[in-house]
Coordinates of C-alpha atoms in Angstrom, one line a residue:
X1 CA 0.0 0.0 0.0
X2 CA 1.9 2.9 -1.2
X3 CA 0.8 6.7 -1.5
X4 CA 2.2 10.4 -3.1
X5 CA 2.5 12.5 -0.6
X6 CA 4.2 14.7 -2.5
X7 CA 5.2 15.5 -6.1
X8 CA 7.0 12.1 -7.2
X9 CA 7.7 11.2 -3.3
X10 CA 6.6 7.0 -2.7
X11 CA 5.5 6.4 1.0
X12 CA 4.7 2.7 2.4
X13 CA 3.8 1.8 6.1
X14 CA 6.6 -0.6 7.1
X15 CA 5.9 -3.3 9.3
X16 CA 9.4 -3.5 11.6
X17 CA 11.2 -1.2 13.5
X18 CA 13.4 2.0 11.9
X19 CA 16.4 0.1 12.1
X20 CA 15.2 -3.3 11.5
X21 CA 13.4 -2.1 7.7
X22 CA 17.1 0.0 7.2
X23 CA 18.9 -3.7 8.1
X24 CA 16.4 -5.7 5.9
X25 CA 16.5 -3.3 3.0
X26 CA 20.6 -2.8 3.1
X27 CA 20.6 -6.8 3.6
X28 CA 17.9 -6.7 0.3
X29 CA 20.3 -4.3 -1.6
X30 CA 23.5 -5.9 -0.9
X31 CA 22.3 -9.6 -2.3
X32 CA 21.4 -7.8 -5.7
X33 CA 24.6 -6.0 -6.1
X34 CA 23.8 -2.7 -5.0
X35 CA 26.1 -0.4 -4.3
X36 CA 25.1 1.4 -0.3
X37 CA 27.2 4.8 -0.3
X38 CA 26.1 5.7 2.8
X39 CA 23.7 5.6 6.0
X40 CA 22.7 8.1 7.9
X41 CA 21.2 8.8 11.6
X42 CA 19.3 11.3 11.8
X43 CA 18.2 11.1 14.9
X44 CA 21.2 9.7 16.3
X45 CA 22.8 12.8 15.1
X46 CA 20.0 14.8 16.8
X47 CA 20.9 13.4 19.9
X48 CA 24.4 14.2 19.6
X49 CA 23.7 17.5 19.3
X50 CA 20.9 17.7 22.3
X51 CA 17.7 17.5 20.2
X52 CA 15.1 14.9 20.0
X53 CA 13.5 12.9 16.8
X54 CA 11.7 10.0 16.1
X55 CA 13.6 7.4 14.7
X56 CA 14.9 8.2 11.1
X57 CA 17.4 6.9 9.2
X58 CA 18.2 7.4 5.2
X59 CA 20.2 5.0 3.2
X60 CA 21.9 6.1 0.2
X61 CA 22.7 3.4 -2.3
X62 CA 22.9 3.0 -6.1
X63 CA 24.3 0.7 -9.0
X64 CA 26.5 3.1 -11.3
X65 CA 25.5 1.0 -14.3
X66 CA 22.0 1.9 -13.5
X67 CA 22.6 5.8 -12.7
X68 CA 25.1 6.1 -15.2
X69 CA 23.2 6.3 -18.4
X70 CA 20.7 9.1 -16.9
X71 CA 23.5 11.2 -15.8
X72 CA 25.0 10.7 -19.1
X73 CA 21.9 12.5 -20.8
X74 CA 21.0 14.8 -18.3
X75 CA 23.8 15.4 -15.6
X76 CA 21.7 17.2 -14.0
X77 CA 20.0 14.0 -12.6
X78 CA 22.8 13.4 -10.1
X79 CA 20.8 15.6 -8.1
X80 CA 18.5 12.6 -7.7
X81 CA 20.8 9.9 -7.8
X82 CA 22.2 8.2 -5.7
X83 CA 19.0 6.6 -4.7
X84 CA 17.8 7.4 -1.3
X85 CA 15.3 5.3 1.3
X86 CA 14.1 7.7 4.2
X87 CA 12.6 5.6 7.0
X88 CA 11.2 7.2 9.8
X89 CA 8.6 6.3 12.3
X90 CA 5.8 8.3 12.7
X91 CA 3.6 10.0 15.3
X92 CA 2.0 7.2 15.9
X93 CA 4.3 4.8 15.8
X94 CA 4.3 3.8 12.6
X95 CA 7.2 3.1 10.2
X96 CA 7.3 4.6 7.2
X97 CA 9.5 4.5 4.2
X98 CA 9.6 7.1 1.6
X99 CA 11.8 7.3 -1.6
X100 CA 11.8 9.0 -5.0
X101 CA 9.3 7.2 -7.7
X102 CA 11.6 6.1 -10.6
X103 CA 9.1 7.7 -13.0
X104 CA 9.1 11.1 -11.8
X105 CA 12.9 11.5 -11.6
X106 CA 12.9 10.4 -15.3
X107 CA 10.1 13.1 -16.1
X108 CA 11.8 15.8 -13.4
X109 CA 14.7 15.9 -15.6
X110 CA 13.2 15.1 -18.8
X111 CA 14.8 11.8 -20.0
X112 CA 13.8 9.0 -22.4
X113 CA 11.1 7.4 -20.3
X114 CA 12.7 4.0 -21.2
X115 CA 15.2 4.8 -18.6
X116 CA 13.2 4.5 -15.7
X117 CA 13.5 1.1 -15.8
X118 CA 17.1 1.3 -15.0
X119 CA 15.7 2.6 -11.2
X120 CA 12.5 1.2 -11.2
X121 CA 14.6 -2.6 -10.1
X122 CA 15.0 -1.3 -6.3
X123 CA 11.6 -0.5 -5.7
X124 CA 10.1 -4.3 -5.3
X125 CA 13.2 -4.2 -3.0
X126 CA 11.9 -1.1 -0.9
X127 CA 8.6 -2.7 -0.6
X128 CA 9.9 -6.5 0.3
X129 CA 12.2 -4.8 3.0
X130 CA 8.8 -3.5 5.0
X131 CA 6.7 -6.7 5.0
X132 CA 7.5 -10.2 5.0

């Protein structure tokens, strides 16, 4: 069950923990040969620094021979690339996943619609990675 909560933003309702749906995705990614550049704590770093958040965590990861081709037409589409997961948990307690839908990068920067499919591989990931 996924949603747009925002122009070409994804959101699915995860059914483990912050961490556990970061673990299972990075686990996810790594099997298929995807490249993970880099995580990041948000609220870890929050707390560092004195501040409270909910748990939320982003995970940056890519496959070059993927991103490659859409940079190659439109460097301008490294703004978007690497791909990033954002998992946070909610006000109620809920954990949520969002991410960029492969289609609207493609359109955001105006490239051959057939290259969508060169991002569009990680999403069954994204979604395995909050159930099962």
């Amino acid at each position: 069950m996924s949603s747009t909560i925002d122009s070409g933003i994804r959101c699915i309702s995860s059914q483990h923990s912050v961490p556990a749906t970061l673990e299972r995705l990075e686990t996810l990614l790594k099997e298929r040969g995807v490249m993970i550049f880099a995580r990041i704590d948000f609220s870890g770093d929050a707390a560092r620094a004195g501040l409270t958040l909910r748990p939320e965590q982003m995970l940056i990861f890519g496959n070059p021979k993927a991103g490659t081709p859409l940079m190659q037409s439109a460097p301008a589409a490294g703004l978007d690339l690497p791909l990033k997961a954002l998992i946070w948990e909610d006000a109620e307690g809920q954990t949520q996943i969002a991410y960029n839908d492969p289609q609207y990068i493609v359109r955001r920067h105006g490239l051959d619609p057939a290259l969508a499919a060169n991002l569009a591989a990680v999403v069954p990931l994204i979604e395995r990675a909050a159930r099962d």
